[in-house]
C-alpha positions as a printed NumPy array, in Angstrom:
array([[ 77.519, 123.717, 135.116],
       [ 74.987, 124.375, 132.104],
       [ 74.263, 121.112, 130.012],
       [ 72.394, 120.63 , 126.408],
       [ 69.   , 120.095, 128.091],
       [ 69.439, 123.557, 129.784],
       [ 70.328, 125.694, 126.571],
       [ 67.38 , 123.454, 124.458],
       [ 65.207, 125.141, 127.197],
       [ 65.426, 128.831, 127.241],
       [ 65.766, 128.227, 123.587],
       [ 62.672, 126.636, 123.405],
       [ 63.72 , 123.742, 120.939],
       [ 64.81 , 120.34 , 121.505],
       [ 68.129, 119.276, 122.353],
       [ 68.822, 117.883, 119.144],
       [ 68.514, 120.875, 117.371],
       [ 71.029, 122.567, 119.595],
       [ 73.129, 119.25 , 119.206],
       [ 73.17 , 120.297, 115.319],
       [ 73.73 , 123.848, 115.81 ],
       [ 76.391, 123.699, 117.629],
       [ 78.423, 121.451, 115.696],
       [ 77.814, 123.311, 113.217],
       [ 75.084, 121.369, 110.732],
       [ 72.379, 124.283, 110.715],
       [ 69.583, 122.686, 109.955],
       [ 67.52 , 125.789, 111.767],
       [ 66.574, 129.153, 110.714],
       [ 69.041, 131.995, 110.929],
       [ 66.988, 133.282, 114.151],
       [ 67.081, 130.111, 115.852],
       [ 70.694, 129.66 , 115.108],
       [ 71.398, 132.986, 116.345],
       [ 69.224, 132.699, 119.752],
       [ 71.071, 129.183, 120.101],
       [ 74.616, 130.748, 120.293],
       [ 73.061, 133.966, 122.694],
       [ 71.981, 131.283, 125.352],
       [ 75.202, 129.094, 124.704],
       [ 77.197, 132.095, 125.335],
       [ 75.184, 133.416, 128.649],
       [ 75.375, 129.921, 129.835],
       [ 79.469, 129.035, 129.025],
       [ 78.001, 126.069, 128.182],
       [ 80.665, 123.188, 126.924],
       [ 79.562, 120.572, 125.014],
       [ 81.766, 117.746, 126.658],
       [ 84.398, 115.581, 124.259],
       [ 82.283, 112.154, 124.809],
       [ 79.059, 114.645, 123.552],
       [ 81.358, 115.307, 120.926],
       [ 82.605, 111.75 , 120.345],
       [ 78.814, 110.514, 119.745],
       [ 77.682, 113.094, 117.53 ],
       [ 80.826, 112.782, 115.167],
       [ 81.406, 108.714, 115.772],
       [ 85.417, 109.736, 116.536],
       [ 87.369, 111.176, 119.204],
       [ 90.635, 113.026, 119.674],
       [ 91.812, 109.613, 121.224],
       [ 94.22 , 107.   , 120.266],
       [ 94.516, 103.671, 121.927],
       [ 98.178, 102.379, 122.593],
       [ 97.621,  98.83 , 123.015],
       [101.127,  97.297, 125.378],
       [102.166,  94.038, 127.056],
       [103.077,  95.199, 129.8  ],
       [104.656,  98.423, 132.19 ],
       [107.129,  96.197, 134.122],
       [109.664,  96.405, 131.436],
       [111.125, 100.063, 131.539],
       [111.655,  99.929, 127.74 ],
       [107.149, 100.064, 127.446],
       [106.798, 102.555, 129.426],
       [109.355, 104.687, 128.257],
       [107.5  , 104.067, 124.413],
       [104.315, 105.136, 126.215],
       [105.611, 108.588, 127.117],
       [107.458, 109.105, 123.793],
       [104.375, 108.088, 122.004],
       [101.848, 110.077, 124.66 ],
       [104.386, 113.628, 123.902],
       [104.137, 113.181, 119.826],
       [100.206, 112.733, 120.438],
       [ 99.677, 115.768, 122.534],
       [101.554, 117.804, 120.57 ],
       [ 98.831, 117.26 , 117.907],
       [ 95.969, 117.532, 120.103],
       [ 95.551, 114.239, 120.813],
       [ 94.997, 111.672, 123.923],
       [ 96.276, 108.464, 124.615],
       [ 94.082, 105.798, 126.03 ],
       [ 96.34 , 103.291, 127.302],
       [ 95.602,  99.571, 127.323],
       [ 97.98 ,  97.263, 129.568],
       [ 97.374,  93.66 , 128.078],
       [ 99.782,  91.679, 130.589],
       [ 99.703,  89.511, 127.569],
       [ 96.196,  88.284, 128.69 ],
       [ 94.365,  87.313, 125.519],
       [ 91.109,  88.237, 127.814],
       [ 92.395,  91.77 , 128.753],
       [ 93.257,  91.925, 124.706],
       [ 89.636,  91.172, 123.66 ],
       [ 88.499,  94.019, 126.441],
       [ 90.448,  96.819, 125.002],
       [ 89.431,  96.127, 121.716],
       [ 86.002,  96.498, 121.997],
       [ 86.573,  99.47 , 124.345],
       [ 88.226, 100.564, 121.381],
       [ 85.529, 100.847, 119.766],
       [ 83.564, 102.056, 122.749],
       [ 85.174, 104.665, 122.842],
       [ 85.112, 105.9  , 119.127],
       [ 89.206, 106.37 , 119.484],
       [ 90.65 , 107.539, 115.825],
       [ 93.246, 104.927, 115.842],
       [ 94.715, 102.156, 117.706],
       [ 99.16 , 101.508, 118.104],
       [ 99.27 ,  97.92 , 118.898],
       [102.334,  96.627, 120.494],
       [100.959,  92.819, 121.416],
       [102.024,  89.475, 120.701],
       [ 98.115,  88.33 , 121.004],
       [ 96.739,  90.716, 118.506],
       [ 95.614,  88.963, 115.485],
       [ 94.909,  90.16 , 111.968],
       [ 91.406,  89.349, 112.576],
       [ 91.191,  91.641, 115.019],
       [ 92.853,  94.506, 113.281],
       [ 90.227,  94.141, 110.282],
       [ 87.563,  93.982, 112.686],
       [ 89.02 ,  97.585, 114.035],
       [ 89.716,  99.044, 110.315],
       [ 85.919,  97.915, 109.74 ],
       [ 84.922,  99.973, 112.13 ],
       [ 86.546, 102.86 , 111.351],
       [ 89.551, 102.724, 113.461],
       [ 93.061, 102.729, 111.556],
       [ 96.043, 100.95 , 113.202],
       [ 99.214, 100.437, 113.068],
       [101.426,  97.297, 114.962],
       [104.655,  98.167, 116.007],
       [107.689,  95.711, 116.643],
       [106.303,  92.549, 118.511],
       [103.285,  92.291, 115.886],
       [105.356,  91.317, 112.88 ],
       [102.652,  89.52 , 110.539],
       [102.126,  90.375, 106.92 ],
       [ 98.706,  92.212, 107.439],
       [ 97.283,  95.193, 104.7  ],
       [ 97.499,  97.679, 107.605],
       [100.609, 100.556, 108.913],
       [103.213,  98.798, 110.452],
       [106.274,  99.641, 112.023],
       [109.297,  96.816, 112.085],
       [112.786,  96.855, 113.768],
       [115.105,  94.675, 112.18 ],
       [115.894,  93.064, 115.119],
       [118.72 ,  90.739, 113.061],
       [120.283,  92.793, 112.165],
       [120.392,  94.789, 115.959],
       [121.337,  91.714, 117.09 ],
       [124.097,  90.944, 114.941],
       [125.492,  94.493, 115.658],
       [125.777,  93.846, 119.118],
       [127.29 ,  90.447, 118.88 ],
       [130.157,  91.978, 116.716],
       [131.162,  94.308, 119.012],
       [131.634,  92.177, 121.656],
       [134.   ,  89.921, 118.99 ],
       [135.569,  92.8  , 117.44 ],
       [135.779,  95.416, 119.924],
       [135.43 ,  93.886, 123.423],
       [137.789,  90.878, 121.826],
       [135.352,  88.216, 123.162],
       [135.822,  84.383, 122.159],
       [133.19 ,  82.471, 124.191],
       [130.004,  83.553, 124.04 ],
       [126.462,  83.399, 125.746],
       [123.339,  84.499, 124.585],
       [120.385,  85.309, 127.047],
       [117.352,  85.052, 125.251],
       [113.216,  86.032, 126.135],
       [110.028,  84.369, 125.538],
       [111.392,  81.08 , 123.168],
       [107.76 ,  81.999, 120.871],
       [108.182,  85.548, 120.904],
       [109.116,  86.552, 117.026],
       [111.957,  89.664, 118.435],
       [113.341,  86.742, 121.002],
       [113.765,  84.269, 117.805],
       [115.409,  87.232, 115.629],
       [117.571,  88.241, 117.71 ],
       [119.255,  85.128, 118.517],
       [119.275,  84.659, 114.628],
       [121.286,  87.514, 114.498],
       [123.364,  86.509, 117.167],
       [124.16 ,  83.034, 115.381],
       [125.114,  85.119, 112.485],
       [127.673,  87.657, 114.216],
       [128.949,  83.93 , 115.828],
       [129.433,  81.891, 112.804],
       [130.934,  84.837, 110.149],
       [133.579,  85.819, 113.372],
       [136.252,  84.342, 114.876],
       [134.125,  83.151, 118.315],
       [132.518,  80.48 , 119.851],
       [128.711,  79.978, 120.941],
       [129.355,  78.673, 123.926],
       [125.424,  78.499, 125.511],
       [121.81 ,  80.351, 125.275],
       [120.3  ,  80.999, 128.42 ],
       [116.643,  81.471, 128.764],
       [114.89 ,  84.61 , 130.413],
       [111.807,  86.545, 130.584],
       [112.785,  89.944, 129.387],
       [112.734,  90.92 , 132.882],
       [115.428,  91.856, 135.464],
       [114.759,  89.073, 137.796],
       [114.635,  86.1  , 135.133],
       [118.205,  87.257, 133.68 ],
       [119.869,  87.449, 136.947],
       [118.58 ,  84.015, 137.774],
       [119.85 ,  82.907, 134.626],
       [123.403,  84.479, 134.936],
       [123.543,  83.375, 138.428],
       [122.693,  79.678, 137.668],
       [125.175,  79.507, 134.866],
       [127.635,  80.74 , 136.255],
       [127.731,  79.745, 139.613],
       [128.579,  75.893, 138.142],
       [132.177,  77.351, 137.567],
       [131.521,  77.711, 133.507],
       [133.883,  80.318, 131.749],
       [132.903,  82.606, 129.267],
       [134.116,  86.422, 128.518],
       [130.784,  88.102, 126.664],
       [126.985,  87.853, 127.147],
       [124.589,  89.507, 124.589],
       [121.41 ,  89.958, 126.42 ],
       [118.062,  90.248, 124.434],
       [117.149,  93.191, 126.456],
       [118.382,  95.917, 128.582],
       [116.154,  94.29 , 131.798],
       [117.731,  91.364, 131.593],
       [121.071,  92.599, 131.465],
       [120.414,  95.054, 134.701],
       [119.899,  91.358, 136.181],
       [122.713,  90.235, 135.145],
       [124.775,  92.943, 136.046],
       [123.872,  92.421, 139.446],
       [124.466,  88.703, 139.821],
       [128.338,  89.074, 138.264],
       [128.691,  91.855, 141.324],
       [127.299,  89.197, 143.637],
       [130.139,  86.714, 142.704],
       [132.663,  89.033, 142.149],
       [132.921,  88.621, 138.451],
       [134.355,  92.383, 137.348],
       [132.57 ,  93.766, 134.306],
       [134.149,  94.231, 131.899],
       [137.401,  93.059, 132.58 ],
       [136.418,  89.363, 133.193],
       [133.005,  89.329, 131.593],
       [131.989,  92.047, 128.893],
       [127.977,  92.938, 128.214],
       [125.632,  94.29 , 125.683],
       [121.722,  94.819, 126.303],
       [119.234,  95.582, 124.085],
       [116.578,  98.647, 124.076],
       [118.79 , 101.195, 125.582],
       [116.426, 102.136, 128.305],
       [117.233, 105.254, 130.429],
       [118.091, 103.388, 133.425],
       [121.35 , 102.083, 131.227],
       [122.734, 105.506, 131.485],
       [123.09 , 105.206, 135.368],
       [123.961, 101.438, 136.058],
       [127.522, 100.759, 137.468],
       [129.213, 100.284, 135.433],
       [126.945, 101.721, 132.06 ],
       [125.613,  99.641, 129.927],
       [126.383,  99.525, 126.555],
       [123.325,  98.543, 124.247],
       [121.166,  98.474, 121.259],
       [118.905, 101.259, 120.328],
       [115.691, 100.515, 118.486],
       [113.641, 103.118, 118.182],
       [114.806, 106.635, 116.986],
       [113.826, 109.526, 119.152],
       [111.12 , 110.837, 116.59 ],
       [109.414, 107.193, 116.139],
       [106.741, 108.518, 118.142],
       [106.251, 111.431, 115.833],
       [106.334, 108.948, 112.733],
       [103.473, 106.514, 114.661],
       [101.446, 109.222, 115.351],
       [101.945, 110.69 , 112.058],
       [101.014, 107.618, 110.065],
       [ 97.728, 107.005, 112.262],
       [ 96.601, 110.605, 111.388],
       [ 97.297, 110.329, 107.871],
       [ 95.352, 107.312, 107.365],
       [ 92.473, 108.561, 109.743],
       [ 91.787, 111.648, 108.534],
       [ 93.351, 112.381, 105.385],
       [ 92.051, 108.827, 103.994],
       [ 95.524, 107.981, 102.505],
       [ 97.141, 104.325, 101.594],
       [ 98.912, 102.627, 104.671],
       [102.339, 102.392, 104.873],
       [105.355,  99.964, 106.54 ],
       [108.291, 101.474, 107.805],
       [110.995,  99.682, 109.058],
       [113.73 , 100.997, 111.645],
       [116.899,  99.771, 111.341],
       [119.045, 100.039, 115.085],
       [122.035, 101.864, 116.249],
       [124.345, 100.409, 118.356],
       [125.46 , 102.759, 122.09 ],
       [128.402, 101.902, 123.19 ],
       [129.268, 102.33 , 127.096],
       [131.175, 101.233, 129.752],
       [130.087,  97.344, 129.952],
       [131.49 ,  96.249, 126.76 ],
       [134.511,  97.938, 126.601]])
Protein backbone atom coordinates (compact mmCIF):
# COMPACT_ATOMS: atom_id res chain seq x y z
CA UNK A 1 0.00 0.00 0.00
CA UNK A 2 1.44 3.46 -1.37
CA UNK A 3 1.98 6.10 1.51
CA UNK A 4 2.78 10.11 1.32
CA UNK A 5 6.56 9.49 1.42
CA UNK A 6 6.15 7.27 -1.74
CA UNK A 7 4.09 9.80 -3.98
CA UNK A 8 6.58 12.92 -2.49
CA UNK A 9 9.20 10.66 -4.26
CA UNK A 10 8.49 10.04 -7.84
CA UNK A 11 7.20 13.52 -7.53
CA UNK A 12 10.30 14.74 -6.52
CA UNK A 13 9.00 17.22 -3.74
CA UNK A 14 8.60 16.86 -0.16
CA UNK A 15 5.85 15.30 1.53
CA UNK A 16 4.46 18.37 2.71
CA UNK A 17 3.83 19.73 -0.44
CA UNK A 18 1.85 16.70 -1.46
CA UNK A 19 0.21 16.96 2.12
CA UNK A 20 -1.09 20.51 0.73
CA UNK A 21 -1.97 19.40 -2.61
CA UNK A 22 -3.95 16.97 -1.83
CA UNK A 23 -6.12 18.58 0.54
CA UNK A 24 -6.51 20.85 -1.62
CA UNK A 25 -4.37 24.22 -0.42
CA UNK A 26 -2.22 24.56 -3.75
CA UNK A 27 0.44 26.26 -2.73
CA UNK A 28 2.48 24.65 -5.96
CA UNK A 29 2.61 25.44 -9.52
CA UNK A 30 -0.06 24.18 -11.86
CA UNK A 31 2.63 21.48 -13.17
CA UNK A 32 3.47 20.28 -9.89
CA UNK A 33 -0.10 20.08 -8.89
CA UNK A 34 -0.87 18.25 -11.92
CA UNK A 35 2.21 15.62 -11.69
CA UNK A 36 1.04 15.28 -7.89
CA UNK A 37 -2.48 13.93 -8.80
CA UNK A 38 -0.76 11.61 -11.99
CA UNK A 39 1.40 9.74 -9.29
CA UNK A 40 -1.54 9.80 -6.66
CA UNK A 41 -3.66 8.25 -9.20
CA UNK A 42 -0.99 5.44 -10.52
CA UNK A 43 -0.34 4.75 -6.95
CA UNK A 44 -4.33 4.54 -5.46
CA UNK A 45 -2.77 6.15 -2.88
CA UNK A 46 -5.26 7.04 0.28
CA UNK A 47 -4.40 9.52 2.48
CA UNK A 48 -5.63 7.75 5.79
CA UNK A 49 -8.51 9.63 8.13
CA UNK A 50 -5.87 10.15 11.18
CA UNK A 51 -3.52 11.87 8.07
CA UNK A 52 -6.55 13.66 7.57
CA UNK A 53 -7.41 14.38 11.21
CA UNK A 54 -3.81 16.14 11.72
CA UNK A 55 -3.73 18.20 8.78
CA UNK A 56 -7.35 19.65 9.40
CA UNK A 57 -7.16 19.48 13.55
CA UNK A 58 -10.89 17.53 13.31
CA UNK A 59 -12.17 14.26 12.49
CA UNK A 60 -15.39 12.68 11.28
CA UNK A 61 -15.58 11.36 14.97
CA UNK A 62 -17.78 11.99 17.86
CA UNK A 63 -17.12 10.79 21.33
CA UNK A 64 -20.22 9.35 23.29
CA UNK A 65 -19.08 9.59 26.71
CA UNK A 66 -21.51 6.61 29.04
CA UNK A 67 -21.57 5.19 32.58
CA UNK A 68 -21.80 2.17 31.85
CA UNK A 69 -23.06 -0.98 29.19
CA UNK A 70 -24.54 -3.18 31.98
CA UNK A 71 -27.74 -1.33 31.96
CA UNK A 72 -29.60 -2.33 28.63
CA UNK A 73 -31.18 1.17 28.50
CA UNK A 74 -27.01 2.64 27.56
CA UNK A 75 -26.45 0.50 25.25
CA UNK A 76 -29.51 0.63 23.48
CA UNK A 77 -28.77 4.88 23.41
CA UNK A 78 -25.38 3.87 21.98
CA UNK A 79 -26.83 2.18 18.91
CA UNK A 80 -29.60 4.78 18.40
CA UNK A 81 -27.06 7.46 18.70
CA UNK A 82 -24.17 5.33 16.57
CA UNK A 83 -27.29 4.87 13.45
CA UNK A 84 -28.16 8.89 13.46
CA UNK A 85 -24.20 9.42 13.28
CA UNK A 86 -23.51 7.15 10.41
CA UNK A 87 -26.14 8.23 8.55
CA UNK A 88 -24.25 11.58 8.37
CA UNK A 89 -20.94 10.21 7.82
CA UNK A 90 -19.89 10.11 11.04
CA UNK A 91 -18.11 7.65 13.76
CA UNK A 92 -18.68 7.09 17.19
CA UNK A 93 -15.83 6.70 19.56
CA UNK A 94 -17.25 5.23 22.53
CA UNK A 95 -16.03 5.93 26.05
CA UNK A 96 -17.32 3.47 28.93
CA UNK A 97 -16.68 5.55 32.22
CA UNK A 98 -17.97 2.79 34.81
CA UNK A 99 -18.46 5.99 36.64
CA UNK A 100 -14.64 6.03 37.35
CA UNK A 101 -13.68 9.68 37.68
CA UNK A 102 -10.07 8.24 36.44
CA UNK A 103 -11.50 6.51 33.28
CA UNK A 104 -13.50 10.11 32.89
CA UNK A 105 -10.27 12.19 32.91
CA UNK A 106 -8.79 9.45 30.19
CA UNK A 107 -11.43 9.91 27.64
CA UNK A 108 -11.32 13.41 27.83
CA UNK A 109 -8.04 14.01 26.91
CA UNK A 110 -8.32 11.20 24.31
CA UNK A 111 -10.89 13.43 23.24
CA UNK A 112 -8.83 15.66 22.35
CA UNK A 113 -6.28 13.17 21.11
CA UNK A 114 -8.14 12.29 18.84
CA UNK A 115 -9.32 15.68 17.26
CA UNK A 116 -13.17 14.17 17.54
CA UNK A 117 -15.75 17.11 16.30
CA UNK A 118 -17.84 16.76 19.31
CA UNK A 119 -18.31 14.97 22.45
CA UNK A 120 -22.32 13.49 23.89
CA UNK A 121 -21.70 13.20 27.50
CA UNK A 122 -23.97 11.04 29.45
CA UNK A 123 -21.87 11.06 33.03
CA UNK A 124 -22.63 11.92 36.43
CA UNK A 125 -18.68 12.84 36.91
CA UNK A 126 -18.42 15.26 34.09
CA UNK A 127 -17.98 18.68 35.33
CA UNK A 128 -18.49 22.06 33.71
CA UNK A 129 -14.88 22.53 33.96
CA UNK A 130 -14.29 19.94 31.90
CA UNK A 131 -16.76 20.75 29.21
CA UNK A 132 -15.08 24.37 28.84
CA UNK A 133 -11.85 22.81 28.76
CA UNK A 134 -13.34 20.64 25.61
CA UNK A 135 -15.27 23.79 23.95
CA UNK A 136 -11.68 25.52 24.35
CA UNK A 137 -10.33 23.22 22.38
CA UNK A 138 -12.49 23.13 19.76
CA UNK A 139 -14.72 20.33 20.61
CA UNK A 140 -18.59 21.20 21.02
CA UNK A 141 -20.70 19.08 23.44
CA UNK A 142 -23.67 18.42 24.47
CA UNK A 143 -24.79 16.46 28.11
CA UNK A 144 -27.67 14.48 27.91
CA UNK A 145 -30.02 13.40 30.90
CA UNK A 146 -27.74 12.43 33.94
CA UNK A 147 -25.59 15.78 33.43
CA UNK A 148 -28.28 18.22 34.45
CA UNK A 149 -26.15 21.43 35.53
CA UNK A 150 -26.81 24.90 34.26
CA UNK A 151 -23.67 25.07 31.92
CA UNK A 152 -23.52 27.65 28.49
CA UNK A 153 -23.23 24.47 26.37
CA UNK A 154 -26.20 21.99 24.20
CA UNK A 155 -27.99 20.07 26.52
CA UNK A 156 -30.55 17.63 26.37
CA UNK A 157 -33.01 17.16 29.66
CA UNK A 158 -35.84 14.61 30.38
CA UNK A 159 -38.19 15.80 32.77
CA UNK A 160 -37.87 13.01 34.76
CA UNK A 161 -40.82 14.54 37.33
CA UNK A 162 -42.84 14.69 35.50
CA UNK A 163 -42.13 10.77 33.92
CA UNK A 164 -42.28 9.86 37.21
CA UNK A 165 -45.40 11.28 38.23
CA UNK A 166 -47.01 9.72 35.06
CA UNK A 167 -46.20 6.44 36.07
CA UNK A 168 -47.23 6.73 39.64
CA UNK A 169 -50.78 7.81 38.43
CA UNK A 170 -51.40 5.03 36.54
CA UNK A 171 -50.79 2.68 38.96
CA UNK A 172 -53.49 4.90 41.32
CA UNK A 173 -55.82 5.55 38.62
CA UNK A 174 -55.66 2.77 36.33
CA UNK A 175 -54.12 -0.26 38.10
CA UNK A 176 -56.39 1.04 41.30
CA UNK A 177 -53.33 0.80 43.62
CA UNK A 178 -53.53 2.16 47.37
CA UNK A 179 -50.19 1.19 48.98
CA UNK A 180 -47.37 2.04 47.36
CA UNK A 181 -43.50 1.39 47.06
CA UNK A 182 -41.02 3.18 45.34
CA UNK A 183 -37.63 1.52 44.27
CA UNK A 184 -35.23 4.08 43.83
CA UNK A 185 -31.20 4.21 42.24
CA UNK A 186 -28.11 5.87 43.27
CA UNK A 187 -29.63 8.22 46.50
CA UNK A 188 -26.98 11.25 44.76
CA UNK A 189 -27.86 10.62 41.35
CA UNK A 190 -30.00 13.92 40.16
CA UNK A 191 -32.72 11.38 37.73
CA UNK A 192 -32.89 8.97 41.08
CA UNK A 193 -33.86 12.25 43.28
CA UNK A 194 -36.46 13.47 40.45
CA UNK A 195 -38.05 10.76 40.03
CA UNK A 196 -38.98 9.98 43.44
CA UNK A 197 -40.05 13.74 43.54
CA UNK A 198 -42.39 12.93 41.07
CA UNK A 199 -43.46 9.97 42.67
CA UNK A 200 -44.24 11.94 46.04
CA UNK A 201 -46.27 14.15 43.89
CA UNK A 202 -48.55 11.46 42.00
CA UNK A 203 -48.78 10.10 46.03
CA UNK A 204 -49.82 13.14 47.83
CA UNK A 205 -52.42 14.85 44.95
CA UNK A 206 -54.13 10.94 44.74
CA UNK A 207 -56.03 8.99 46.79
CA UNK A 208 -52.86 6.45 47.92
CA UNK A 209 -50.53 5.79 50.41
CA UNK A 210 -46.53 5.84 50.35
CA UNK A 211 -46.11 3.00 52.02
CA UNK A 212 -41.90 2.57 51.67
CA UNK A 213 -38.80 3.51 49.21
CA UNK A 214 -36.56 0.83 48.61
CA UNK A 215 -33.06 1.42 47.55
CA UNK A 216 -31.36 -0.12 44.33
CA UNK A 217 -28.65 0.28 41.91
CA UNK A 218 -30.39 0.68 38.64
CA UNK A 219 -29.48 -2.77 38.00
CA UNK A 220 -31.42 -6.09 37.79
CA UNK A 221 -29.73 -7.74 40.63
CA UNK A 222 -29.97 -4.76 43.27
CA UNK A 223 -33.93 -4.49 42.61
CA UNK A 224 -34.59 -8.08 43.02
CA UNK A 225 -32.66 -8.04 46.24
CA UNK A 226 -34.61 -5.23 47.25
CA UNK A 227 -38.11 -6.70 46.35
CA UNK A 228 -37.08 -9.91 47.78
CA UNK A 229 -35.98 -8.45 51.19
CA UNK A 230 -39.12 -6.42 51.52
CA UNK A 231 -41.22 -8.57 50.86
CA UNK A 232 -40.21 -11.66 52.17
CA UNK A 233 -40.90 -9.95 55.96
CA UNK A 234 -44.68 -10.57 55.09
CA UNK A 235 -45.27 -6.58 54.24
CA UNK A 236 -48.38 -5.90 51.93
CA UNK A 237 -48.48 -3.59 49.28
CA UNK A 238 -50.37 -3.73 45.68
CA UNK A 239 -47.98 -1.30 43.28
CA UNK A 240 -44.21 -0.71 42.92
CA UNK A 241 -42.90 2.15 40.64
CA UNK A 242 -39.42 1.19 39.83
CA UNK A 243 -36.86 3.94 38.78
CA UNK A 244 -35.82 1.85 35.93
CA UNK A 245 -36.76 -0.88 33.67
CA UNK A 246 -33.50 -3.12 35.18
CA UNK A 247 -34.65 -2.95 38.30
CA UNK A 248 -38.02 -3.89 37.65
CA UNK A 249 -36.81 -7.14 35.44
CA UNK A 250 -35.38 -7.90 39.12
CA UNK A 251 -38.19 -7.51 40.60
CA UNK A 252 -40.26 -9.30 38.39
CA UNK A 253 -38.36 -12.23 39.06
CA UNK A 254 -38.30 -12.23 42.85
CA UNK A 255 -42.47 -11.84 43.00
CA UNK A 256 -42.31 -15.23 40.63
CA UNK A 257 -39.95 -16.69 43.21
CA UNK A 258 -42.57 -16.22 46.05
CA UNK A 259 -45.44 -16.69 44.15
CA UNK A 260 -46.69 -13.18 44.25
CA UNK A 261 -48.89 -13.04 40.71
CA UNK A 262 -48.26 -9.85 38.76
CA UNK A 263 -50.52 -8.05 38.34
CA UNK A 264 -53.24 -9.41 40.12
CA UNK A 265 -51.62 -9.21 43.63
CA UNK A 266 -48.84 -6.77 42.92
CA UNK A 267 -49.03 -4.30 39.83
CA UNK A 268 -45.54 -2.70 38.20
CA UNK A 269 -44.24 0.16 36.23
CA UNK A 270 -40.43 0.54 35.10
CA UNK A 271 -38.81 3.22 33.72
CA UNK A 272 -36.72 3.52 30.25
CA UNK A 273 -38.74 1.13 28.28
CA UNK A 274 -35.84 -0.96 27.21
CA UNK A 275 -36.43 -3.63 24.49
CA UNK A 276 -36.12 -6.46 26.75
CA UNK A 277 -39.66 -5.06 28.38
CA UNK A 278 -41.38 -6.15 25.29
CA UNK A 279 -40.56 -9.91 26.01
CA UNK A 280 -40.66 -10.28 29.92
CA UNK A 281 -43.54 -12.48 31.33
CA UNK A 282 -45.66 -10.93 31.89
CA UNK A 283 -44.68 -7.31 29.78
CA UNK A 284 -43.74 -4.62 31.38
CA UNK A 285 -45.42 -1.60 31.31
CA UNK A 286 -43.05 1.56 31.53
CA UNK A 287 -41.85 4.99 30.95
CA UNK A 288 -40.36 6.10 27.74
CA UNK A 289 -37.74 8.82 27.74
CA UNK A 290 -36.25 9.30 24.81
CA UNK A 291 -38.18 9.64 21.44
CA UNK A 292 -37.03 7.44 18.65
CA UNK A 293 -35.39 10.42 16.65
CA UNK A 294 -33.39 11.82 19.89
CA UNK A 295 -30.47 10.44 18.32
CA UNK A 296 -31.07 12.37 15.16
CA UNK A 297 -31.70 15.65 17.32
CA UNK A 298 -28.09 14.92 19.40
CA UNK A 299 -26.35 14.43 16.46
CA UNK A 300 -27.97 17.23 14.79
CA UNK A 301 -27.23 19.81 17.46
CA UNK A 302 -23.40 18.68 17.70
CA UNK A 303 -23.09 19.31 13.89
CA UNK A 304 -24.72 22.52 13.95
CA UNK A 305 -22.60 23.94 16.53
CA UNK A 306 -19.36 22.28 15.03
CA UNK A 307 -19.49 23.18 11.77
CA UNK A 308 -21.98 25.66 11.03
CA UNK A 309 -20.65 27.83 14.16
CA UNK A 310 -24.25 28.44 15.44
CA UNK A 311 -25.54 29.38 19.22
CA UNK A 312 -26.10 26.20 21.48
CA UNK A 313 -29.26 25.12 22.32
CA UNK A 314 -31.30 23.06 25.37
CA UNK A 315 -33.93 20.86 24.52
CA UNK A 316 -35.89 19.19 26.86
CA UNK A 317 -37.92 15.80 26.28
CA UNK A 318 -40.84 15.41 28.00
CA UNK A 319 -41.83 11.23 28.46
CA UNK A 320 -44.59 9.06 27.30
CA UNK A 321 -45.97 6.64 29.32
CA UNK A 322 -46.28 2.45 27.56
CA UNK A 323 -48.63 0.73 29.01
CA UNK A 324 -48.39 -3.28 29.11
CA UNK A 325 -49.28 -6.17 30.76
CA UNK A 326 -47.66 -5.53 34.41
CA UNK A 327 -49.75 -2.71 35.42
CA UNK A 328 -52.89 -3.61 34.27
Amino acid sequence: MAVIKDVAKLAGVSTATVSRIINGKGEASPETIKKVMQIVEELNFRPSSVAKSLSKRKSNLIALLVPNLDNPFFSELVKAIQISANKKGYRIYLCNSEDNREKVEYYLEAMADNYVMGAIINSLFVTEEDLEKLENRGIATITIDRAQFSHPYSALAVDHVNGSYLATKHLIEAGKCKKLAFLSGPELEKSSQDRYQGYLKAVSELDASHIVKLSGEFDIESGYQACLDYLSQGQTIDGIVSSNDAMAIGVIRACEDMGIRIPTDIKIIGYDNINFGKYSVPRLSTINQFKRKSGDLIINELESVSVHGKAPQKYEVTPEIVIRETSI
